[in-house]
Short mmCIF file of C-alpha atoms and ligand atoms in Angstrom, two decimals:
data_model
loop_
_atom_site.label_atom_id
_atom_site.label_comp_id
_atom_site.label_asym_id
_atom_site.label_seq_id
_atom_site.Cartn_x
_atom_site.Cartn_y
_atom_site.Cartn_z
CA MET S 1 0.83 -171.54 141.53
CA HIS S 2 -1.95 -169.15 140.86
CA CYS S 3 -1.23 -165.91 138.97
CA VAL S 4 -4.29 -163.50 139.00
CA ARG S 5 -4.94 -159.85 139.12
CA LYS S 6 -7.63 -157.93 140.74
CA VAL S 7 -9.77 -155.83 138.21
CA THR S 8 -12.21 -154.37 140.87
CA ASP S 9 -13.06 -155.36 144.44
CA ASP S 10 -15.03 -158.38 143.40
CA LEU S 11 -13.80 -159.07 139.81
CA TYR S 12 -10.50 -160.92 139.03
CA TRP S 13 -8.70 -161.55 135.80
CA ILE S 14 -7.88 -165.26 135.89
CA GLY S 15 -6.54 -165.87 132.28
CA GLY S 16 -3.15 -166.87 131.02
CA ASN S 17 -0.42 -165.73 128.80
CA ASP S 18 1.07 -167.68 125.90
CA HIS S 19 4.56 -166.99 124.64
CA ARG S 20 5.02 -170.38 123.00
CA LEU S 21 2.42 -170.10 120.15
CA ALA S 22 4.20 -169.01 117.09
CA LEU S 23 1.13 -168.39 114.91
CA PHE S 24 -2.23 -167.13 116.04
CA GLU S 25 -4.98 -169.17 114.40
CA ASN S 26 -1.99 -171.03 112.74
CA VAL S 27 -1.75 -168.02 110.39
CA HIS S 28 -0.56 -164.83 112.08
CA PRO S 29 2.79 -164.48 113.71
CA ILE S 30 2.69 -163.36 117.31
CA PRO S 31 6.40 -162.57 118.39
CA GLU S 32 4.66 -160.44 121.27
CA GLY S 33 2.74 -163.36 122.48
CA VAL S 34 -1.01 -163.28 123.36
CA SER S 35 -3.16 -163.33 126.47
CA TYR S 36 -6.30 -165.22 126.85
CA ASN S 37 -8.34 -163.35 129.32
CA SER S 38 -10.89 -164.87 131.76
CA TYR S 39 -12.75 -163.10 134.49
CA LEU S 40 -14.35 -164.29 137.81
CA LEU S 41 -16.85 -162.34 139.63
CA LEU S 42 -17.46 -162.97 143.24
CA ASP S 43 -21.05 -161.83 144.11
CA GLU S 44 -23.77 -163.57 145.99
CA LYS S 45 -23.37 -165.94 142.96
CA THR S 46 -19.97 -166.65 141.46
CA VAL S 47 -19.86 -165.95 137.74
CA LEU S 48 -16.99 -166.91 135.26
CA PHE S 49 -16.87 -164.83 132.10
CA ASP S 50 -15.35 -167.10 129.38
CA THR S 51 -12.65 -169.63 129.81
CA ALA S 52 -9.37 -169.94 128.07
CA ASP S 53 -7.28 -171.66 125.35
CA TRP S 54 -6.12 -175.20 126.09
CA ASP S 55 -2.45 -173.97 126.02
CA VAL S 56 -2.97 -172.15 129.25
CA CYS S 57 -5.70 -174.41 130.77
CA ARG S 58 -3.47 -175.67 133.70
CA GLN S 59 -2.81 -172.05 134.83
CA PHE S 60 -6.32 -170.93 134.14
CA LEU S 61 -7.64 -173.85 136.37
CA GLU S 62 -5.36 -173.05 139.34
CA ASN S 63 -6.39 -169.37 138.99
CA LEU S 64 -10.08 -170.31 139.14
CA GLU S 65 -9.86 -172.56 142.02
CA TYR S 66 -7.73 -170.03 143.99
CA VAL S 67 -10.05 -167.14 143.62
CA LEU S 68 -13.07 -169.40 144.20
CA ASP S 69 -11.49 -170.64 147.49
CA GLY S 70 -13.90 -173.36 147.73
CA ARG S 71 -17.10 -171.70 146.76
CA PRO S 72 -19.15 -173.37 144.02
CA LEU S 73 -19.05 -172.05 140.57
CA ASP S 74 -22.62 -170.87 139.94
CA TYR S 75 -22.42 -169.46 136.31
CA ILE S 76 -20.39 -169.54 133.26
CA ILE S 77 -21.09 -166.90 130.79
CA VAL S 78 -19.83 -167.68 127.27
CA ASN S 79 -19.49 -164.53 125.23
CA HIS S 80 -17.45 -166.21 122.54
CA MET S 81 -16.99 -169.88 122.02
CA GLU S 82 -13.95 -169.99 119.64
CA PRO S 83 -11.69 -172.59 120.94
CA ASP S 84 -9.01 -169.98 121.92
CA HIS S 85 -11.51 -169.13 124.75
CA ALA S 86 -13.81 -172.22 125.10
CA ALA S 87 -11.36 -174.98 124.79
CA SER S 88 -11.01 -175.28 128.53
CA LEU S 89 -14.81 -175.20 128.97
CA ALA S 90 -15.09 -179.07 129.07
CA GLU S 91 -12.47 -179.23 131.83
CA VAL S 92 -14.15 -176.53 134.00
CA THR S 93 -17.59 -178.22 133.53
CA LEU S 94 -16.16 -181.58 134.58
CA ARG S 95 -14.86 -179.97 137.75
CA HIS S 96 -17.98 -177.78 138.33
CA PRO S 97 -21.12 -179.86 137.28
CA GLU S 98 -23.02 -177.31 139.35
CA ALA S 99 -22.24 -174.41 137.01
CA VAL S 100 -25.08 -173.19 134.75
CA LEU S 101 -23.92 -172.19 131.36
CA ILE S 102 -25.30 -168.82 129.94
CA SER S 103 -24.84 -168.19 126.16
CA THR S 104 -26.57 -167.64 122.87
CA ALA S 105 -28.55 -170.30 121.00
CA LYS S 106 -25.92 -170.30 118.21
CA ALA S 107 -23.19 -170.71 120.74
CA PHE S 108 -24.70 -173.75 122.20
CA THR S 109 -25.07 -175.28 118.71
CA MET S 110 -21.46 -174.65 117.84
CA MET S 111 -20.22 -175.97 121.37
CA GLY S 112 -21.90 -179.18 120.20
CA GLN S 113 -20.27 -179.11 116.86
CA PHE S 114 -16.79 -178.77 118.60
CA GLY S 115 -17.57 -181.48 120.95
CA PHE S 116 -17.71 -179.27 124.06
CA ALA S 117 -20.59 -181.47 125.06
CA MET S 118 -21.25 -180.96 128.73
CA GLU S 119 -24.01 -182.00 130.94
CA ASN S 120 -24.37 -178.73 132.79
CA LYS S 121 -27.59 -176.99 132.77
CA ARG S 122 -27.92 -174.33 130.02
CA GLU S 123 -29.68 -171.05 129.84
CA THR S 124 -30.08 -169.40 126.32
CA VAL S 125 -30.06 -165.58 126.37
CA LYS S 126 -30.94 -163.02 123.70
CA GLU S 127 -30.64 -159.15 123.19
CA LYS S 128 -31.48 -157.12 126.33
CA ASP S 129 -32.03 -160.23 128.62
CA THR S 130 -30.65 -159.57 132.05
CA ARG S 131 -29.42 -161.57 134.99
CA CYS S 132 -28.86 -160.42 138.66
CA PHE S 133 -26.16 -162.20 140.63
CA GLY S 134 -26.51 -160.29 143.92
CA LYS S 135 -25.10 -156.81 143.80
CA HIS S 136 -24.38 -157.00 140.00
CA THR S 137 -26.81 -157.10 137.31
CA VAL S 138 -25.80 -157.77 133.68
CA THR S 139 -27.50 -157.33 130.44
CA PHE S 140 -26.52 -159.19 127.16
CA ILE S 141 -25.83 -157.45 123.92
CA MET S 142 -25.74 -159.68 120.79
CA ALA S 143 -22.79 -159.04 118.61
CA PRO S 144 -23.05 -161.45 115.61
CA MET S 145 -20.05 -161.72 113.37
CA VAL S 146 -17.79 -159.82 115.75
CA HIS S 147 -16.13 -161.91 114.46
CA TRP S 148 -17.95 -165.15 114.73
CA PRO S 149 -21.81 -165.47 114.49
CA GLU S 150 -22.48 -166.63 118.02
CA VAL S 151 -20.83 -163.67 119.76
CA MET S 152 -22.43 -161.59 122.46
CA PHE S 153 -21.11 -158.96 124.87
CA THR S 154 -22.14 -158.84 128.46
CA PHE S 155 -22.49 -155.44 130.17
CA ASP S 156 -22.31 -155.19 134.05
CA THR S 157 -24.76 -152.35 134.67
CA THR S 158 -23.65 -152.04 138.41
CA ASP S 159 -20.05 -151.31 137.61
CA GLY S 160 -20.26 -150.25 133.95
CA ILE S 161 -17.99 -153.03 132.83
CA LEU S 162 -18.38 -154.35 129.29
CA PHE S 163 -17.14 -157.87 128.65
CA SER S 164 -16.53 -157.35 124.91
CA ALA S 165 -15.33 -160.79 123.64
CA ASP S 166 -12.69 -160.33 121.00
CA ALA S 167 -13.63 -156.66 120.35
CA PHE S 168 -11.09 -154.18 121.68
CA GLY S 169 -8.66 -157.06 121.91
CA THR S 170 -5.11 -157.15 120.71
CA PHE S 171 -2.09 -159.51 120.29
CA GLY S 172 0.51 -159.30 122.89
CA ALA S 173 0.99 -161.13 126.33
CA LEU S 174 0.11 -159.04 129.44
CA ASP S 175 3.11 -160.35 131.39
CA GLY S 176 1.87 -158.91 134.61
CA ARG S 177 0.44 -155.71 133.37
CA LEU S 178 -3.32 -155.82 133.22
CA PHE S 179 -4.56 -152.24 132.63
CA ASN S 180 -4.17 -150.04 129.64
CA ASP S 181 -2.61 -147.30 132.02
CA GLU S 182 0.08 -149.78 133.23
CA VAL S 183 1.65 -149.82 129.62
CA ASP S 184 2.46 -147.31 126.94
CA PHE S 185 -0.22 -148.45 124.65
CA GLU S 186 0.32 -146.05 121.80
CA ARG S 187 4.02 -146.76 121.74
CA ASP S 188 4.01 -150.54 122.43
CA TRP S 189 0.55 -151.93 121.76
CA LEU S 190 -1.11 -149.87 118.92
CA VAL S 191 0.83 -151.79 116.28
CA PRO S 192 -0.15 -155.24 117.52
CA ALA S 193 -3.78 -154.10 118.27
CA ARG S 194 -4.10 -152.69 114.68
CA ARG S 195 -2.83 -155.86 113.27
CA TYR S 196 -5.05 -157.96 115.39
CA TYR S 197 -8.17 -155.97 114.41
CA THR S 198 -7.54 -155.64 110.87
CA ASN S 199 -6.64 -159.32 110.16
CA ILE S 200 -9.06 -161.02 112.68
CA VAL S 201 -12.08 -158.77 112.58
CA GLY S 202 -11.31 -156.55 109.62
CA LYS S 203 -13.80 -158.08 107.35
CA TYR S 204 -16.69 -157.50 109.62
CA GLY S 205 -16.58 -153.73 109.75
CA ARG S 206 -20.39 -153.27 109.23
CA GLN S 207 -21.21 -155.57 112.14
CA VAL S 208 -18.60 -154.01 114.27
CA GLN S 209 -20.16 -150.55 113.58
CA ALA S 210 -23.61 -151.95 114.47
CA VAL S 211 -22.40 -153.12 117.88
CA LEU S 212 -20.44 -149.83 118.60
CA LYS S 213 -23.63 -148.05 117.89
CA LYS S 214 -25.53 -150.14 120.48
CA ALA S 215 -22.57 -149.85 122.88
CA GLY S 216 -22.65 -146.04 122.56
CA GLY S 217 -25.83 -145.83 124.55
CA LEU S 218 -24.21 -147.51 127.59
CA ASP S 219 -22.42 -145.85 130.50
CA ILE S 220 -19.15 -147.86 129.90
CA ARG S 221 -16.55 -147.30 132.50
CA MET S 222 -14.27 -150.30 131.81
CA ILE S 223 -13.76 -152.54 128.96
CA CYS S 224 -12.64 -156.28 129.60
CA PRO S 225 -11.71 -157.99 126.30
CA LEU S 226 -10.69 -161.50 125.82
CA HIS S 227 -7.14 -160.50 124.62
CA GLY S 228 -4.92 -157.77 125.83
CA PRO S 229 -5.29 -154.98 128.47
CA VAL S 230 -8.38 -154.09 130.24
CA TRP S 231 -9.40 -150.60 129.46
CA ARG S 232 -10.14 -148.20 132.40
CA THR S 233 -8.86 -144.89 131.05
CA ASP S 234 -8.95 -143.17 127.59
CA LEU S 235 -11.71 -145.54 126.39
CA GLY S 236 -12.76 -142.86 123.86
CA TRP S 237 -9.34 -142.97 122.18
CA PHE S 238 -9.33 -146.65 121.70
CA ILE S 239 -12.98 -146.76 120.66
CA ASP S 240 -12.10 -144.05 118.11
CA LYS S 241 -9.33 -146.37 116.74
CA HIS S 242 -11.91 -149.10 116.16
CA VAL S 243 -14.30 -146.75 114.51
CA LYS S 244 -11.63 -145.87 112.00
CA TRP S 245 -10.56 -149.64 111.49
CA ALA S 246 -14.30 -150.75 111.16
CA THR S 247 -14.97 -148.08 108.56
CA CYS S 248 -11.44 -148.47 106.75
CA THR S 249 -10.72 -144.94 107.35
CA PRO S 250 -7.01 -144.14 107.24
CA GLU S 251 -5.47 -142.96 110.51
CA GLU S 252 -2.47 -141.20 108.86
CA LYS S 253 -1.66 -139.29 105.69
CA GLY S 254 1.20 -141.25 104.32
CA VAL S 255 2.35 -143.89 101.79
CA VAL S 256 2.98 -147.41 102.26
CA ILE S 257 5.14 -148.98 99.39
CA VAL S 258 4.93 -152.74 99.05
CA TYR S 259 7.24 -154.24 96.50
CA GLY S 260 7.68 -157.81 95.14
CA SER S 261 11.18 -158.04 93.51
CA MET S 262 13.10 -161.02 92.24
CA TYR S 263 16.61 -159.67 91.64
CA GLY S 264 16.35 -156.11 93.46
CA ASN S 265 15.37 -154.00 90.42
CA THR S 266 11.69 -153.57 91.53
CA GLU S 267 13.05 -153.00 95.03
CA ALA S 268 15.35 -150.24 93.58
CA ALA S 269 12.25 -148.53 91.98
CA ALA S 270 10.46 -148.80 95.27
CA GLN S 271 13.40 -147.11 97.13
CA LYS S 272 13.67 -144.44 94.42
CA LEU S 273 9.94 -143.64 94.80
CA ALA S 274 10.40 -143.40 98.52
CA ALA S 275 13.21 -141.13 98.24
CA LEU S 276 11.37 -138.96 95.77
CA LEU S 277 8.45 -138.68 98.08
CA CYS S 278 10.59 -137.68 101.04
CA GLU S 279 12.62 -135.13 98.81
CA LYS S 280 9.20 -133.44 97.95
CA GLY S 281 8.15 -133.31 101.57
CA MET S 282 6.06 -136.46 102.22
CA THR S 283 8.26 -138.20 104.73
CA ASN S 284 5.49 -140.40 106.24
CA VAL S 285 6.50 -143.30 104.16
CA ARG S 286 7.04 -146.99 104.82
CA VAL S 287 8.62 -149.60 102.33
CA TYR S 288 8.02 -153.35 102.67
CA ASP S 289 9.28 -156.30 100.72
CA VAL S 290 6.20 -158.37 100.07
CA SER S 291 8.31 -161.63 100.17
CA GLU S 292 9.82 -160.88 103.65
CA THR S 293 6.95 -159.33 105.48
CA HIS S 294 4.01 -161.41 106.66
CA VAL S 295 0.93 -160.39 105.02
CA SER S 296 -0.85 -159.58 108.38
CA TYR S 297 1.72 -156.70 108.86
CA LEU S 298 1.00 -155.31 105.25
CA ILE S 299 -2.72 -155.60 105.94
CA ALA S 300 -2.38 -153.46 109.19
CA GLU S 301 -0.25 -151.02 107.42
CA ALA S 302 -2.61 -150.67 104.53
CA PHE S 303 -5.41 -149.84 106.88
CA ARG S 304 -3.27 -147.30 108.77
CA PHE S 305 -2.15 -145.05 105.75
CA SER S 306 -4.04 -143.08 103.32
CA HIS S 307 -1.99 -144.05 100.26
CA LEU S 308 -0.70 -147.31 98.91
CA VAL S 309 1.88 -148.21 96.15
CA LEU S 310 2.11 -151.70 94.83
CA ALA S 311 5.30 -152.47 92.69
CA SER S 312 5.34 -155.84 91.24
CA VAL S 313 7.65 -157.78 88.86
CA THR S 314 5.77 -159.85 86.29
CA TYR S 315 5.96 -163.55 87.14
CA ASN S 316 4.72 -166.32 84.81
CA LEU S 317 2.86 -163.61 82.92
CA GLY S 318 1.13 -162.69 86.07
CA ILE S 319 1.35 -160.78 89.34
CA PHE S 320 4.32 -161.75 91.64
CA PRO S 321 2.72 -164.67 93.76
CA PRO S 322 3.14 -163.14 97.26
CA MET S 323 1.84 -159.82 95.92
CA LYS S 324 -1.08 -161.70 94.57
CA ASP S 325 -1.75 -162.98 98.09
CA PHE S 326 -1.54 -159.66 99.54
CA ILE S 327 -4.00 -158.25 97.19
CA HIS S 328 -6.19 -161.29 97.62
CA ASP S 329 -6.19 -160.83 101.48
CA MET S 330 -7.15 -157.05 100.93
CA GLN S 331 -10.09 -158.22 98.89
CA ALA S 332 -11.04 -160.86 101.55
CA LEU S 333 -11.00 -158.28 104.32
CA GLU S 334 -13.02 -155.77 102.35
CA PHE S 335 -10.28 -153.24 102.23
CA LYS S 336 -11.47 -150.07 100.58
CA GLY S 337 -11.31 -146.37 99.89
CA ARG S 338 -7.48 -145.85 99.38
CA THR S 339 -5.59 -144.08 96.63
CA VAL S 340 -3.16 -146.41 94.79
CA GLY S 341 -0.03 -146.05 92.68
CA LEU S 342 1.21 -148.99 90.58
CA VAL S 343 4.78 -149.85 89.42
CA GLU S 344 5.32 -152.89 87.07
CA ASN S 345 8.40 -154.53 86.11
CA GLY S 346 9.35 -157.15 83.60
CA THR S 347 11.89 -158.13 80.94
CA TRP S 348 9.43 -159.13 78.32
CA ALA S 349 5.46 -159.16 78.21
CA ILE S 350 5.17 -156.90 81.19
CA LYS S 351 1.70 -157.57 82.63
CA SER S 352 1.60 -157.05 86.40
CA GLY S 353 0.41 -153.40 86.27
CA ALA S 354 -2.77 -154.04 84.26
CA LEU S 355 -3.52 -157.10 86.35
CA MET S 356 -3.06 -155.43 89.70
CA LYS S 357 -5.19 -152.60 88.54
CA GLU S 358 -7.98 -155.25 87.53
CA GLU S 359 -7.80 -156.72 91.02
CA LEU S 360 -7.81 -153.37 92.83
CA GLU S 361 -10.82 -152.19 90.85
CA LYS S 362 -12.80 -155.14 92.47
CA MET S 363 -12.54 -153.24 95.88
CA LYS S 364 -14.83 -150.42 96.79
CA ASP S 365 -13.97 -146.69 96.44
CA MET S 366 -10.42 -147.29 95.21
CA THR S 367 -8.68 -144.54 93.14
CA ILE S 368 -6.02 -145.85 90.87
CA LEU S 369 -3.62 -143.14 89.84
CA ASP S 370 -2.67 -142.71 86.15
CA GLY S 371 0.00 -145.29 85.20
CA PRO S 372 1.41 -147.69 85.90
CA VAL S 373 5.01 -146.76 85.95
CA THR S 374 6.72 -149.42 83.73
CA VAL S 375 10.24 -150.59 84.58
CA THR S 376 11.89 -152.66 81.86
CA SER S 377 14.11 -154.89 83.83
CA SER S 378 15.84 -152.02 85.81
CA VAL S 379 15.05 -148.46 86.45
CA ASN S 380 16.45 -146.08 83.63
CA ASP S 381 15.91 -142.44 82.83
CA ALA S 382 12.45 -142.95 81.45
CA SER S 383 11.17 -144.96 84.39
CA ALA S 384 12.83 -142.69 86.83
CA ALA S 385 10.85 -139.80 85.26
CA GLY S 386 7.76 -142.08 85.64
CA LEU S 387 8.45 -142.59 89.30
CA GLU S 388 8.96 -138.72 89.78
CA ALA S 389 5.52 -138.18 88.12
CA LEU S 390 4.00 -140.93 90.43
CA ALA S 391 5.42 -139.13 93.49
CA GLU S 392 4.03 -135.83 92.43
CA SER S 393 0.67 -137.49 91.70
CA LEU S 394 0.54 -139.16 95.11
CA ILE S 395 1.27 -135.91 97.00
CA ALA S 396 -0.97 -133.90 94.75
CA SER S 397 -3.87 -136.50 95.62
CA MET S 398 -3.50 -135.95 99.47
CA GLY S 399 -4.73 -132.43 99.34
CA ASP S 400 -3.77 -129.99 101.98
FE1 FEO W 501 -9.98 -164.81 120.43
FE2 FEO W 501 -12.38 -165.14 118.06
O1 FEO W 501 -11.25 -165.70 119.50
#
């Protein structure tokens, strides 16, 4: 049975929702599910904007045929050919050999690499090319490395609709709701949206900024991303979030404490520090166990807050392995510009503080506060005093 939503009088959402996939990209947990958005325009010509992941292919095909209602499919615009959107392309083109594919030269090359080899006619487009489908004219905006090299956006100049590929997307299945004003986005969707952006696109902040600048000149009235809600109100609010994420600018003054603890003593130091911060008036504090919390959540929280504390036991004369993975992910995603406090622990040959500092100094614009606070096996009066000094130093570094 078809399951579609009307976006405008002549544009339909015909994608699918996936609650069965545990790990997005086989890396990131998605307990909230995910949607694969595909859109079909019914103009003098029929135009499909991207397809969908193989997991929802059956639903997607039913939706497509229902909305087409016997009409031929004239065009398929492929804004992004990563398999979570293009895996169903071969199936669609087998059923619709009449459809002309429109995409970038790079996308056609990559479709060949993936074996999405279809016989359909192809039209390669580049920046500012246009196509008219009847009432609707679209223009193409190249968006390389947002977050793959072949990506483009398509802008419907008639209705002011930006088909933005993965940009402005989020984890989370739609489950019937389609528009941002049908959900409490700030309450229920901002956390998955931040985690989606920072982990999937976070490395490409410069490229995102470049395309945001180009899009800034357009009269955008609606954003149709490939994952998550369609934006038709408060566009500026969500765009501003993306500007912050793309520039790795903190959204909130606050402290994220991430600890790696073997027997609970480094955890106790982290808890003591959190309590001291709150006692001194800084209550916007979050504490995470690096062994228990998937790194994608830690990355998102690091992007969100202004200050970060890493507390790690020394393990095999090195950084606790899950903490090392977290630091490595921060480096890979070009995380930058934070004030960081360090806490190290060990029973002999305590090394983790100096090693974490060395790794953090490889990132841009990081301020490492004096320290580290050294805990010898468990917190004692001396290390408690060190934690108190670190709490004061964190608060002092926040300014007014
Ligand atoms: Fe949602 Fe980059 O694919």
